[in-house]
Structure formats: structure tokens, C-alpha cells
PDB file of C-alpha atoms in Angstrom:
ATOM      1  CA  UNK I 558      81.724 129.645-137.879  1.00  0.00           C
ATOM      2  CA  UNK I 559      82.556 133.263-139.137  1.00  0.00           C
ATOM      3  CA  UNK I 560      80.538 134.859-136.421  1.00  0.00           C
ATOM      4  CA  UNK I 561      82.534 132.307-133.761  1.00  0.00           C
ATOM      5  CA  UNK I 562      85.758 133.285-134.678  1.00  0.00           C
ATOM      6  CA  UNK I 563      84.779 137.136-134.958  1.00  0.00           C
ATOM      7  CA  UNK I 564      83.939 137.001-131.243  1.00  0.00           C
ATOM      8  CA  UNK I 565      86.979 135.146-130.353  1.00  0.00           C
ATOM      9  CA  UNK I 566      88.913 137.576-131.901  1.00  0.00           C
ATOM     10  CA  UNK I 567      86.890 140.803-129.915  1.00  0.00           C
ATOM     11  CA  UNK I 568      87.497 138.730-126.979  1.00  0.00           C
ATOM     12  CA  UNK I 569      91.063 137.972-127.667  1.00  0.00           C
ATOM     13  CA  UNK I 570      91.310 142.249-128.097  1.00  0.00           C
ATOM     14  CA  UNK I 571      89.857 142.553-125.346  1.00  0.00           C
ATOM     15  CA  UNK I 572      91.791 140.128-123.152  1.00  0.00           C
ATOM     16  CA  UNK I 573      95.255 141.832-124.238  1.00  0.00           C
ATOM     17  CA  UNK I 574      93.679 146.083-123.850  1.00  0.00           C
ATOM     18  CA  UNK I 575      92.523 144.858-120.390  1.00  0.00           C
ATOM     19  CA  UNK I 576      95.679 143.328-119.471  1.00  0.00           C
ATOM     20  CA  UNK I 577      97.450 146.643-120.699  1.00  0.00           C
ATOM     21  CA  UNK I 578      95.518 148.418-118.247  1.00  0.00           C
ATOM     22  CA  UNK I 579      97.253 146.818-115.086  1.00  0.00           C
ATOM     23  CA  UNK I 580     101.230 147.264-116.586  1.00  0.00           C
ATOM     24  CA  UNK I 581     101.818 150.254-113.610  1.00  0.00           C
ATOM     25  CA  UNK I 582     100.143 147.898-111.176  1.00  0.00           C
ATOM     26  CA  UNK I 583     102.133 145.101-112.612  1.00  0.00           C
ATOM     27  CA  UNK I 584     105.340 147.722-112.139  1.00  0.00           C
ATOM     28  CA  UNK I 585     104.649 148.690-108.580  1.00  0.00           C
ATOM     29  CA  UNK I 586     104.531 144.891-107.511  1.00  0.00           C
ATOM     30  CA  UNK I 587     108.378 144.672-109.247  1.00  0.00           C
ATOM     31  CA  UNK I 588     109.190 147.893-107.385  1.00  0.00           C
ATOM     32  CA  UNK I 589     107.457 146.674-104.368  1.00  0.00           C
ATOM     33  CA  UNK I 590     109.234 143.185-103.927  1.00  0.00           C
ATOM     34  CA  UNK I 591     112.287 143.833-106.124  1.00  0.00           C
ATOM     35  CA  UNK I 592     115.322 143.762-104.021  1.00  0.00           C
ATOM     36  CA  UNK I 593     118.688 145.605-104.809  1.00  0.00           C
ATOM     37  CA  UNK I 594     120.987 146.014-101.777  1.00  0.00           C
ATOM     38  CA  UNK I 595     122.152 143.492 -99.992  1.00  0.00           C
ATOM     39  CA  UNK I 596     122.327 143.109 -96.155  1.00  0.00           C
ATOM     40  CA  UNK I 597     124.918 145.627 -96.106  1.00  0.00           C
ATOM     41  CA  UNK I 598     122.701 148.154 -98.132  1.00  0.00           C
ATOM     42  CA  UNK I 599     125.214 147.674-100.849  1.00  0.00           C
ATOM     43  CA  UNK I 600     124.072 147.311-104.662  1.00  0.00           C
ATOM     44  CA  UNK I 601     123.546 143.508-105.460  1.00  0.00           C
ATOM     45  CA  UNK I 602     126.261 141.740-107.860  1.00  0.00           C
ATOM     46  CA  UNK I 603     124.680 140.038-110.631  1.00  0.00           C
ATOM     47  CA  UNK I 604     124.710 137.126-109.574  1.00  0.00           C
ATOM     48  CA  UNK I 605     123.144 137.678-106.306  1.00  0.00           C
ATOM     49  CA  UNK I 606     120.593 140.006-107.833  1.00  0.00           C
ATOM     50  CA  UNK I 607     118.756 136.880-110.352  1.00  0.00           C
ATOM     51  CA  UNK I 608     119.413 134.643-107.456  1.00  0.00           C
ATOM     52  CA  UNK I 609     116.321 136.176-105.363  1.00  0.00           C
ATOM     53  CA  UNK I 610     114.139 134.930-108.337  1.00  0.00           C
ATOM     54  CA  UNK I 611     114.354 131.175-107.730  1.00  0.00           C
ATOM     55  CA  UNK I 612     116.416 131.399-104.627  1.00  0.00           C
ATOM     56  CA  UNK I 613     113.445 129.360-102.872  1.00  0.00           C
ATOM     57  CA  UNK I 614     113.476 126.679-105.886  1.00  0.00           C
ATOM     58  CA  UNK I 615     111.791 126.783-109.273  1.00  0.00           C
ATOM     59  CA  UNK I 616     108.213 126.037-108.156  1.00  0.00           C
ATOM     60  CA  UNK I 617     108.199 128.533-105.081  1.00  0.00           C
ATOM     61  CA  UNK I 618     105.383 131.118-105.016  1.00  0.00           C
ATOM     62  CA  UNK I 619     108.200 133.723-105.405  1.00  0.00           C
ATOM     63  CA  UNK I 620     109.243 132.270-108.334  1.00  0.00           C
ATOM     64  CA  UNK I 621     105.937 131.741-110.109  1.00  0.00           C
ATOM     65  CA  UNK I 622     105.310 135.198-108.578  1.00  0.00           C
ATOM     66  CA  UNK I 623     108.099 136.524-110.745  1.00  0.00           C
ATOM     67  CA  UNK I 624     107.571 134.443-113.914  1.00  0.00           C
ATOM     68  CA  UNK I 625     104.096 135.393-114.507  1.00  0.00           C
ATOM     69  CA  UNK I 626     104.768 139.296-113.306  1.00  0.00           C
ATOM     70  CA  UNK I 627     107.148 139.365-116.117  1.00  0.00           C
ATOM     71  CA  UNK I 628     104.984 137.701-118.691  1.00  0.00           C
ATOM     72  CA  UNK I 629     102.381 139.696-117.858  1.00  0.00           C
ATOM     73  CA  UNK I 630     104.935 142.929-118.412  1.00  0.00           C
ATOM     74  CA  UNK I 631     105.849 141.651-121.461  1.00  0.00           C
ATOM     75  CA  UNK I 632     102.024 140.775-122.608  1.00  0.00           C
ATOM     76  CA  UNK I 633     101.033 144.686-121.285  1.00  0.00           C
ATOM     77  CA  UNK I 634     103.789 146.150-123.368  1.00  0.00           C
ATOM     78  CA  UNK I 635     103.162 144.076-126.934  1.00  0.00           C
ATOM     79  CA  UNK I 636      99.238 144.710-126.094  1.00  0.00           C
ATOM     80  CA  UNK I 637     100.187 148.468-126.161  1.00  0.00           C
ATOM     81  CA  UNK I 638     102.202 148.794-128.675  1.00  0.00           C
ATOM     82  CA  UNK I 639      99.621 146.675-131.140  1.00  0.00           C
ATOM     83  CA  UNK I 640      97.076 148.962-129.948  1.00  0.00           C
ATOM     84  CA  UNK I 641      98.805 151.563-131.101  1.00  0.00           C
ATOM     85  CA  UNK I 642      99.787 150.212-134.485  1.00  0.00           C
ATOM     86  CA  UNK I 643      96.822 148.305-135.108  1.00  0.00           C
ATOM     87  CA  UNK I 644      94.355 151.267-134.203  1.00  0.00           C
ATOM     88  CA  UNK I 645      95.760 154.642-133.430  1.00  0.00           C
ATOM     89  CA  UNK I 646      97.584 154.777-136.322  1.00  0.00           C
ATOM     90  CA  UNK I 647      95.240 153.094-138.836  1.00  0.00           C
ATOM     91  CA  UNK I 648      93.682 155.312-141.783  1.00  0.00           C
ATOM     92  CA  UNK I 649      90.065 154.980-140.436  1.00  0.00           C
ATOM     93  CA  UNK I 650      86.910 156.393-142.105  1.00  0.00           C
ATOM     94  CA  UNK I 651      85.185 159.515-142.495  1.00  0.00           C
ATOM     95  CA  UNK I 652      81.872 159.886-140.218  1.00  0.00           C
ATOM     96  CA  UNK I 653      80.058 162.349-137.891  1.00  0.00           C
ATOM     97  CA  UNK I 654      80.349 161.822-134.083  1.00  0.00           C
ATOM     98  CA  UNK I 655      76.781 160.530-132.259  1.00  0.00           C
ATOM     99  CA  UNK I 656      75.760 162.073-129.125  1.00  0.00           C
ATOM    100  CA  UNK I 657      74.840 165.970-127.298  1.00  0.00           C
ATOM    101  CA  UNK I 658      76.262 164.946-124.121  1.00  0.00           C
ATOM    102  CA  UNK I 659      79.982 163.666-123.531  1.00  0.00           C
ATOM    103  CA  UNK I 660      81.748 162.881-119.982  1.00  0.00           C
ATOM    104  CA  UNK I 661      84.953 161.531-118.803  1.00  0.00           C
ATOM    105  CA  UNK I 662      84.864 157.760-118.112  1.00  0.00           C
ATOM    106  CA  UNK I 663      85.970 157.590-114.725  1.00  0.00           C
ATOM    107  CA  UNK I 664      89.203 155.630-114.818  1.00  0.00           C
ATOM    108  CA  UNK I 665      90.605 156.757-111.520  1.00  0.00           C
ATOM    109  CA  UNK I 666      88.140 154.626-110.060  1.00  0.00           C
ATOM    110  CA  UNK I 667      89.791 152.052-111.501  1.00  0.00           C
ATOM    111  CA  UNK I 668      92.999 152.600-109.421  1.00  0.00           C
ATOM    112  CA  UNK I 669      91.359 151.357-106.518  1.00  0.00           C
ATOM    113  CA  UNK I 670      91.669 147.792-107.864  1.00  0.00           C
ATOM    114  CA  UNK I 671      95.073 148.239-107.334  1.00  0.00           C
ATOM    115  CA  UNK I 672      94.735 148.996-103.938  1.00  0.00           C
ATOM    116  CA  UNK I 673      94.149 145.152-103.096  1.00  0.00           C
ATOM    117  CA  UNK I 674      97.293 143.952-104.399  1.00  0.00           C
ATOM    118  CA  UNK I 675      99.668 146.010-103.070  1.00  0.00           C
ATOM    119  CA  UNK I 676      98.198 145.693 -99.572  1.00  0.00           C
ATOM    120  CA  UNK I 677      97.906 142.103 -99.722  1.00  0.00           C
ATOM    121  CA  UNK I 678     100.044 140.409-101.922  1.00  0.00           C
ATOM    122  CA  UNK I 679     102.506 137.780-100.556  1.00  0.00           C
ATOM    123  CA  UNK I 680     104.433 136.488-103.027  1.00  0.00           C
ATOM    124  CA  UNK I 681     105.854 133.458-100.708  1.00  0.00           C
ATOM    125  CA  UNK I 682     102.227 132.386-100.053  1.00  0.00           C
ATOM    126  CA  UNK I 683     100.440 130.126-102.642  1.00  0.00           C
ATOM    127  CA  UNK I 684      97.470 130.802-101.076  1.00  0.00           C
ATOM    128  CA  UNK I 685      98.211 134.936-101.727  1.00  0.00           C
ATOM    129  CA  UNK I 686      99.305 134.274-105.128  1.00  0.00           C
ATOM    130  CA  UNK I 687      96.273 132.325-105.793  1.00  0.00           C
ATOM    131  CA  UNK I 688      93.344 134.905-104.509  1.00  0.00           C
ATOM    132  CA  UNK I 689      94.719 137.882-106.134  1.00  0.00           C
ATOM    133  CA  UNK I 690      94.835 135.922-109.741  1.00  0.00           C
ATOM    134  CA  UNK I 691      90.904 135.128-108.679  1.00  0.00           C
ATOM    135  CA  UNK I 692      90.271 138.467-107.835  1.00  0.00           C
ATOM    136  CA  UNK I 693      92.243 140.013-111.496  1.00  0.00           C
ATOM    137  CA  UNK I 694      90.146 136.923-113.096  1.00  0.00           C
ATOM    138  CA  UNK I 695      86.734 137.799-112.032  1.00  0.00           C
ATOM    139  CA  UNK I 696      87.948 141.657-112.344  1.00  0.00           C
ATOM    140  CA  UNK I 697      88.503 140.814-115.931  1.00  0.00           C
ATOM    141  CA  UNK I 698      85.285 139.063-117.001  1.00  0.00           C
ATOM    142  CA  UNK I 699      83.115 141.790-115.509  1.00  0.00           C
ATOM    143  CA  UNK I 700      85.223 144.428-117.408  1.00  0.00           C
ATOM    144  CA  UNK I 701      85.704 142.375-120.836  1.00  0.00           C
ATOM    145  CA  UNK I 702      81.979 141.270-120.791  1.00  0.00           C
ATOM    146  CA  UNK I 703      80.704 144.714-119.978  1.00  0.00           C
ATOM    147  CA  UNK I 704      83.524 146.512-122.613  1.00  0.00           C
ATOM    148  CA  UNK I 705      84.900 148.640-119.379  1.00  0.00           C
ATOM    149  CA  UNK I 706      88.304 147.202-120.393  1.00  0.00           C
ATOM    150  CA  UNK I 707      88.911 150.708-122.389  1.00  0.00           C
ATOM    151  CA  UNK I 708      88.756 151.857-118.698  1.00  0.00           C
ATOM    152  CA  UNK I 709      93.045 152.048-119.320  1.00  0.00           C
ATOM    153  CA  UNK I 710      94.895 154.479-117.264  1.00  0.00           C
ATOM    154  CA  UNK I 711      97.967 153.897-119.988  1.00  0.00           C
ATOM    155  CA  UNK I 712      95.829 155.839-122.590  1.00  0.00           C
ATOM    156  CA  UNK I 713      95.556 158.711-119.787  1.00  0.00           C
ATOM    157  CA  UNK I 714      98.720 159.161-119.569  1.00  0.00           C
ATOM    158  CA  UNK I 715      99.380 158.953-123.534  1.00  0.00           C
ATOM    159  CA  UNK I 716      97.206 162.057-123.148  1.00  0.00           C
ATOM    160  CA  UNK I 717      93.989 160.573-124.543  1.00  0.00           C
ATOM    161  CA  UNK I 718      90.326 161.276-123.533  1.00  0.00           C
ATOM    162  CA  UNK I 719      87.948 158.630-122.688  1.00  0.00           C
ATOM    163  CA  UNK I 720      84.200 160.427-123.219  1.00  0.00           C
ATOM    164  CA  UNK I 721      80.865 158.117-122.935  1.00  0.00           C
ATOM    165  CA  UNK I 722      78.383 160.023-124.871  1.00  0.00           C
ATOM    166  CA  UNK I 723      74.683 159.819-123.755  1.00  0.00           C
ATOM    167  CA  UNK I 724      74.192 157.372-126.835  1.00  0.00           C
ATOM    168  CA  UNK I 725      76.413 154.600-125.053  1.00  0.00           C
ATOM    169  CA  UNK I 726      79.048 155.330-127.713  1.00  0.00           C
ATOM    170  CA  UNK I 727      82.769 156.022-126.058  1.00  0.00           C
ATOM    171  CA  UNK I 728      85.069 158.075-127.846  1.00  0.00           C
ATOM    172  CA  UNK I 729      88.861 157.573-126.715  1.00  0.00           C
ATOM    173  CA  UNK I 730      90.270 160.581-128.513  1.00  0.00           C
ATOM    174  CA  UNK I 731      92.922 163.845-127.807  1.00  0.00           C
ATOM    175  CA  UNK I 732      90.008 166.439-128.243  1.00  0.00           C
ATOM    176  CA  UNK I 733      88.548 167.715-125.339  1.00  0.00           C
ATOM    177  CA  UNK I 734      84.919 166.917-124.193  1.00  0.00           C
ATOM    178  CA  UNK I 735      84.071 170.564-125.732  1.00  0.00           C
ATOM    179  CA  UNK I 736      85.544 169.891-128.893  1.00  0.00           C
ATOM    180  CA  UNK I 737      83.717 166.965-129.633  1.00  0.00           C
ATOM    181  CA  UNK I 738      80.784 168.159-128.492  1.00  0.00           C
ATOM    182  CA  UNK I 739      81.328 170.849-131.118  1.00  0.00           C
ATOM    183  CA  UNK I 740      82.185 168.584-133.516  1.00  0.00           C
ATOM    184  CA  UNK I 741      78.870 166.830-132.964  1.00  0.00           C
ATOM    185  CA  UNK I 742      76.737 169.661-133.043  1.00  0.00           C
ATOM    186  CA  UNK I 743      78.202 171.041-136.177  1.00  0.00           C
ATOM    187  CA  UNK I 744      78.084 167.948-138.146  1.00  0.00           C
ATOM    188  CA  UNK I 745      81.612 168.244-138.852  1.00  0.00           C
ATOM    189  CA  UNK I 746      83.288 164.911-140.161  1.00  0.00           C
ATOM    190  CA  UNK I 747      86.196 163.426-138.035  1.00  0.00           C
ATOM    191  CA  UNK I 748      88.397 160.069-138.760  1.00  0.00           C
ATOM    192  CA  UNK I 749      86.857 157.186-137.105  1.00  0.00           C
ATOM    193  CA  UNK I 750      88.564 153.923-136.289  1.00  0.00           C
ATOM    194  CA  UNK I 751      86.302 150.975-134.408  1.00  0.00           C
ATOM    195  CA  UNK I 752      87.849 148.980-132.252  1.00  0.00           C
ATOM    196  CA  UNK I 753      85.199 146.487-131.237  1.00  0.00           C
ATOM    197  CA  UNK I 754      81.343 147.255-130.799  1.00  0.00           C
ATOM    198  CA  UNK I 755      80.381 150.924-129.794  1.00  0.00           C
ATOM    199  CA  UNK I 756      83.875 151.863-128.856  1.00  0.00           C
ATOM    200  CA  UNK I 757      86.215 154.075-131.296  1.00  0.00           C
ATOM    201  CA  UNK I 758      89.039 156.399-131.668  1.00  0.00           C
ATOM    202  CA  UNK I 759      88.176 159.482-132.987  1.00  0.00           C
ATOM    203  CA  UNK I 760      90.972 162.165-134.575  1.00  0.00           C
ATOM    204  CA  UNK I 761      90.108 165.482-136.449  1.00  0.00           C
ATOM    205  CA  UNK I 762      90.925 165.094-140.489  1.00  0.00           C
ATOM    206  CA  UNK I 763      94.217 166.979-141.279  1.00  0.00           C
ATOM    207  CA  UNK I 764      93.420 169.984-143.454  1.00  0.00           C
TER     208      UNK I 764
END
């Protein structure tokens, strides 16, 4: 029972970090079907401006469109902000880094799953709507069961590192592939905090 509820929590973490990695994706579809000026290219009044959300009737595509955008923003944003409470700024523990080689994970490949979206997304068509939440639903289970979902451009631009050594360990971390690789070499001790499995964040220990 221990071991079951263990795993639903990794999955659960896992779930929420890979949903966190599609919050600009989720950002340019607002951007991309928002509307602010009116017909005469004036700025919307209020009331005109949360009209376009259910202007087509509560269960429209556009308006399911918009309801689960938003939840989804809102899911991104707590899944971030517990990562970064939960994890980043957790004590850790003292240990030695594994590995000789390190690389970059590439996460720009990842942008290209945005690609579909953007180009394709309808959001008066049910039948739109309902391929691109099959395509982010298989997405998901091949990145959640094969632990990709750290592949998170959010922690790129938070100015972290994402390194696979050649041990099958990843390191998301603010040293530079060098440094670790130093690090590892040496011996030297660093702060280690697991996140699930073979995945950690790893931060020098203040002197």
C-alpha cells in the first residue's frame, strides 16, 4: 500500500512539472485567440471583452477552449511555484555528483511540440479541441513514463541547466556543464535535493 501511494505521488509530481512545461505554449494560445479591439480597432469595454468567452453559449468549444486554457494557466503557475518551494529551496543533503561526462538535455526540441497547436488549433471546432488534448495526452505519458517531463523550458529561462550525465543521472542545476564536471572529478561535495528517481537539483554548499 506504501509503495502504491509512493508512485501515485511521483506520478502526481510528475503530472503537475510536465504540465508546467507547456505555460508559454498555454500563453501563446491566449495571445493567439485573445481578442482586444473591437471592429473599429478600438480597445474592448469590459463588458464586451468577457463576452467573447461564452459569447457562443457555455458549452461552445470556445468556451471550454477558454475554461480549460485558464485552468491549465493556473495549474502551470501553482506547479511552478511548488517546485520551487518544495525543491529548489529545500535544505537537501550533502553528496558527490556521479558521472565524467555531462551534456545539455535538449529542450529546444521540445518546442517543436508546440508547433502543432498553434498551427492547428481551432478553438470553435470540437473536433480541434479534441485532437490536440489527444495529442498533449499521449505527449504526456511518453514524457511522464520515460521522466523527460524535466525536459521544462520554464527552468531555462529561470537560468537553470539541465545536464544528463553518462550514468543516466540528470542534474538540473545553475553550474555550468564544466563546473560540474569539476565538481565530479574532484570529489567535491555539493547540496543534493531528489526529486523523483535519478533526477536532482544540485547547488554548490555556501562557504
Amino acid at each position: 500500500m506504501r509503495k502504491v501511494v509512493m508512485r501515485l505521488g511521483q506520478n502526481i509530481i510528475k503530472s503537475v512539472l510536465y504540465l508546467s512545461s507547456f505555460l508559454p505554449l498555454f500563453i501563446l494560445l491566449l495571445i493567439q485567440n485573445l481578442q482586444i479591439l473591437d471592429e473599429k480597432n478600438k480597445f474592448m469595454g469590459l463588458k464586451a471583452f468577457f463576452y467573447q468567452f461564452h459569447s457562443d453559449g457555455y458549452l461552445s468549444p470556445a468556451f471550454i477552449f477558454w475554461s480549460v486554457v485558464a485552468m491549465f494557466i493556473i495549474l502551470s503557475i501553482l506547479g511552478i511555484l511548488a517546485f520551487f518551494k518544495l525543491y529548489v529551496k529545500s535544505v537537501g543533503v550533502s553528496s558527490k555528483v556521479v558521472g565524467d561526462t555531462f551534456r545539455r538535455a535538449d529542450t529546444l526540441g521540445y518546442i517543436v511540440t508546440y508547433i502543432v497547436p498553434l498551427m492547428s488549433m481551432d478553438i470553435t471546432s470540437f473536433r480541434s479541441l479534441l485532437l490536440n488534448f489527444l495529442l498533449f495526452f499521449i505527449i504526456g505519458v511518453f514524457y511522464i513514463k520515460n521522466n523527460q517531463f524535466f525536459m521544462n523550458p520554464i527552468l531555462n529561462l529561470s537560468g537553470y541547466n539541465i545536464l544528463e550525465s553518462d550514468t543516466g543521472i540528470v542534474y538540473i542545476t545553475k553550474l555550468s556543464p564544466r563546473k560540474v564536471k569539476e565538481k565530479a572529478n574532484e570529489g567535491e561535495k555539493i547540496i543534493s535535493i531528489n526529486i523523483v528517481e535519478d533526477i536532482y537539483i544540485i547547488k554548490e554548499i555556501k562557504k
